[in-house]
mmCIF file of C-alpha atoms in Angstrom:
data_model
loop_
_atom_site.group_PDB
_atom_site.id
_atom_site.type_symbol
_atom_site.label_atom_id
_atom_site.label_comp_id
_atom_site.label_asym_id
_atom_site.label_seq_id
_atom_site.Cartn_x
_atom_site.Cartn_y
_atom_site.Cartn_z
ATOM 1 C CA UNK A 3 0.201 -12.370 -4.574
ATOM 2 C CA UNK A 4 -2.655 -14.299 -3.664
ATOM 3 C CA UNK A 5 -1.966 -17.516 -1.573
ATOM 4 C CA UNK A 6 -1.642 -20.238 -3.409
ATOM 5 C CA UNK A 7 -3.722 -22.768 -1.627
ATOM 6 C CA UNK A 8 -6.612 -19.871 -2.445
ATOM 7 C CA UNK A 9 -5.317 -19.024 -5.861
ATOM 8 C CA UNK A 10 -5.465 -23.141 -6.381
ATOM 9 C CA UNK A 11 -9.264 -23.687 -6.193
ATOM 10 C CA UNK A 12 -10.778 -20.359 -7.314
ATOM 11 C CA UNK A 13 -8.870 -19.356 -10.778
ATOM 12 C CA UNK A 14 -10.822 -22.023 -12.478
ATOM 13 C CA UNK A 15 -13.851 -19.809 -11.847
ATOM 14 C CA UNK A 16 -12.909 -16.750 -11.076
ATOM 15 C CA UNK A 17 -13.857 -14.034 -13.997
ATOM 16 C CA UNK A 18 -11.385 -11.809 -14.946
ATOM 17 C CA UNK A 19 -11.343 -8.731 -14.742
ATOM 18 C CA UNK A 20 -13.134 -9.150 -10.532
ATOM 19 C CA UNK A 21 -15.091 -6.562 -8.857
ATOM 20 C CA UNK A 22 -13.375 -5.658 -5.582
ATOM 21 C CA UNK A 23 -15.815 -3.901 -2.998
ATOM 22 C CA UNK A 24 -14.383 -1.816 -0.294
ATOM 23 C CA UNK A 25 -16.109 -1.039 3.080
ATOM 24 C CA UNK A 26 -16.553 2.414 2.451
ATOM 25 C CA UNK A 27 -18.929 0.860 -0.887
ATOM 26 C CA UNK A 28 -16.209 1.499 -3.486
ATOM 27 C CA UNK A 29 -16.003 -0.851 -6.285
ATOM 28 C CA UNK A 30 -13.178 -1.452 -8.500
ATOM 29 C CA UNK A 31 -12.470 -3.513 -11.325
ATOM 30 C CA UNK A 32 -9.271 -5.277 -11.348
ATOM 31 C CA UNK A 33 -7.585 -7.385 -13.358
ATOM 32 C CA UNK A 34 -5.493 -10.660 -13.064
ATOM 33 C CA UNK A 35 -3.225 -13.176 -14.201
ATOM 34 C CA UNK A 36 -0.967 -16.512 -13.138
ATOM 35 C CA UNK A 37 2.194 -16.191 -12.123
ATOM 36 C CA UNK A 38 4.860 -16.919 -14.163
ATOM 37 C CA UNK A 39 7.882 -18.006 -11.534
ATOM 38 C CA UNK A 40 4.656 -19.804 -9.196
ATOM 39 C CA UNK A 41 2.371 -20.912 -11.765
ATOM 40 C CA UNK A 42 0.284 -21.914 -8.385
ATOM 41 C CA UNK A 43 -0.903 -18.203 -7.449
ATOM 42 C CA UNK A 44 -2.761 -15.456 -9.374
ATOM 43 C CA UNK A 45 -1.629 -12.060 -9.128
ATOM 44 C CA UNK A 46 -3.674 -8.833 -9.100
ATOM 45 C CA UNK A 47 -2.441 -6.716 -12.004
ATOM 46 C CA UNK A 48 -4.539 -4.213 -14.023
ATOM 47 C CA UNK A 49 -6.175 -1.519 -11.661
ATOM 48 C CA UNK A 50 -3.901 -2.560 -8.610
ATOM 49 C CA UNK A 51 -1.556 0.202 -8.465
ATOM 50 C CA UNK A 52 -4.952 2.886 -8.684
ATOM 51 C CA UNK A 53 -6.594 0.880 -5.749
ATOM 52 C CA UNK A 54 -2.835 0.869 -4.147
ATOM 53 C CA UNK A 55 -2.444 5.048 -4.183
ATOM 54 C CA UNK A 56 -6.137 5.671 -3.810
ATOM 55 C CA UNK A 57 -6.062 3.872 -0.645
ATOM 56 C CA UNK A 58 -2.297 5.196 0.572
ATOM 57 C CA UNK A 59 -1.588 1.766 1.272
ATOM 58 C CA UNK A 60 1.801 0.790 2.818
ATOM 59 C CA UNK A 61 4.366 -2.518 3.195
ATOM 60 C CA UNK A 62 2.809 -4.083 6.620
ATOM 61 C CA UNK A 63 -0.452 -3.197 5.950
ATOM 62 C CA UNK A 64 -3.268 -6.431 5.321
ATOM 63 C CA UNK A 65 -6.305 -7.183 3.515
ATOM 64 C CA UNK A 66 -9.268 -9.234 4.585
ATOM 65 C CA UNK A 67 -10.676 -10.616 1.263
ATOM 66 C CA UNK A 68 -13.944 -12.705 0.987
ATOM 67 C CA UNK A 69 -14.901 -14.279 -2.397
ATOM 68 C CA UNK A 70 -18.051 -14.543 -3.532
ATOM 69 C CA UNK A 71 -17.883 -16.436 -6.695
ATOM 70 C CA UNK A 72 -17.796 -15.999 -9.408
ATOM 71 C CA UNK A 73 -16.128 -12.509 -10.032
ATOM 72 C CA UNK A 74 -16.325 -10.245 -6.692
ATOM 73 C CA UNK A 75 -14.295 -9.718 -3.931
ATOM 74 C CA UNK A 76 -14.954 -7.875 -0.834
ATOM 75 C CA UNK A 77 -12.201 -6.433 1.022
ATOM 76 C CA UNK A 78 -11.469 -4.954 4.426
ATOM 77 C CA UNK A 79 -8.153 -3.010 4.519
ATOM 78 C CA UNK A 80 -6.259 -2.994 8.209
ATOM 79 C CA UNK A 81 -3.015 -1.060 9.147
ATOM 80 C CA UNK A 82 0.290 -2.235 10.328
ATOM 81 C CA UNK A 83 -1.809 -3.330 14.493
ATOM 82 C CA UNK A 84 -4.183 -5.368 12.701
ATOM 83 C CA UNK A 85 -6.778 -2.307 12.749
ATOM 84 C CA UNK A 86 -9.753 -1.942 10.122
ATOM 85 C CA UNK A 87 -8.941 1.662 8.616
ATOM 86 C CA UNK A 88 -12.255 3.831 8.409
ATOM 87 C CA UNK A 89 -11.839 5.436 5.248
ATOM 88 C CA UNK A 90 -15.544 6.782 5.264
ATOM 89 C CA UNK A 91 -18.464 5.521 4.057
ATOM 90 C CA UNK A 92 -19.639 6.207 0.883
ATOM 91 C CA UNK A 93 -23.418 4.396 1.014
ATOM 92 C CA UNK A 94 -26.798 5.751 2.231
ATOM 93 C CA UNK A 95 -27.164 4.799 5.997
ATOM 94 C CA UNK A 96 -23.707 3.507 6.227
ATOM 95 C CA UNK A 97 -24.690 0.064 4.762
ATOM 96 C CA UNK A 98 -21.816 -2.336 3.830
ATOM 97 C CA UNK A 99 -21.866 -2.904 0.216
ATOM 98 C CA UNK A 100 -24.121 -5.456 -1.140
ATOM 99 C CA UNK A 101 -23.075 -8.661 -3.004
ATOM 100 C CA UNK A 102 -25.788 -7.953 -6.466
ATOM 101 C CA UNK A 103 -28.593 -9.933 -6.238
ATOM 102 C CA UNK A 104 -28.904 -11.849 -9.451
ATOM 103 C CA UNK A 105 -26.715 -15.066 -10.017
ATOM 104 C CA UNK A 106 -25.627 -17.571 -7.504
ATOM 105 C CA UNK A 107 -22.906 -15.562 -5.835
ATOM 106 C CA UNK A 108 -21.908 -17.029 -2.321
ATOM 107 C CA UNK A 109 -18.916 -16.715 0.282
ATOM 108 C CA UNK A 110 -16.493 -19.743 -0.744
ATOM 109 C CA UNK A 111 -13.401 -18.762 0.550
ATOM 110 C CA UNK A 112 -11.508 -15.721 2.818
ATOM 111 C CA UNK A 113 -7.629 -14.688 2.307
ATOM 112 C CA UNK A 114 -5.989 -12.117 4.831
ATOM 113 C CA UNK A 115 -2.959 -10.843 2.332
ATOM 114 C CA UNK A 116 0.030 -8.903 3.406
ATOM 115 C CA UNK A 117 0.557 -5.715 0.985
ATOM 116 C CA UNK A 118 4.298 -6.545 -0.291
ATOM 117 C CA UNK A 119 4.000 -4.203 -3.865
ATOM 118 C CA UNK A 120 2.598 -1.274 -5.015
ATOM 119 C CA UNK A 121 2.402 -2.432 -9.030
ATOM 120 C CA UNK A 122 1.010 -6.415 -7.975
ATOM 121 C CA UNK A 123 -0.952 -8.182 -5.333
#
């Protein structure tokens, strides 16, 4: 579950399905919706649980997300000590993946996010 101060100003513009860039240069498209019980934070649904097993993520792990309006997400994935995990990188020269070049994408907003559930975020 995304916080809700974040979830608050970027659902208004945030596409749906988002494009969520790893370090390691994988992309994955992932869909979302409002919560029902907290109407005031989106939750990660559609493609979660694939990005969940691919990654072998765990309960105390966290996620570094930057936005970059309007519909991608990069996302740095650290272990229970606050560590970056190095799964690889998949990119010529070990580049960090790019934000595409066309359209007015910027940086508006970072979230660090526990991982609480395999099936939402």
């Amino acid at each position: 579950r995304m916080p809700a101060p974040f979830s608050n100003v970027v659902r208004e513009n945030m596409s749906n399905p988002v494009e969520v860039s790893t370090t390691n240069g994988q992309s994955w498209s992932i869909s979302w919706v409002v919560e029902e019980e907290h109407p005031h934070r989106i939750v990660f649904i559609g493609g979660w649980r694939a990005f969940y097993e691919h990654y072998h993520l765990r309960i105390g792990n966290t996620m570094l997300f930057s936005y970059h309006q309007p519909k991608f997400f990069n996302v740095a994935i650290h272990d229970t000590r606050y560590c970056e995990i190095n799964y690889g990188r998949n990119l010529r020269n070990g580049s960090l993946p790019a934000i595409p070049a066309h359209g007015n994408y910027t940086v508006q907003f970072f979230a660090i996010i526990p991982v609480n559930d395999p099936d939402t975020l």
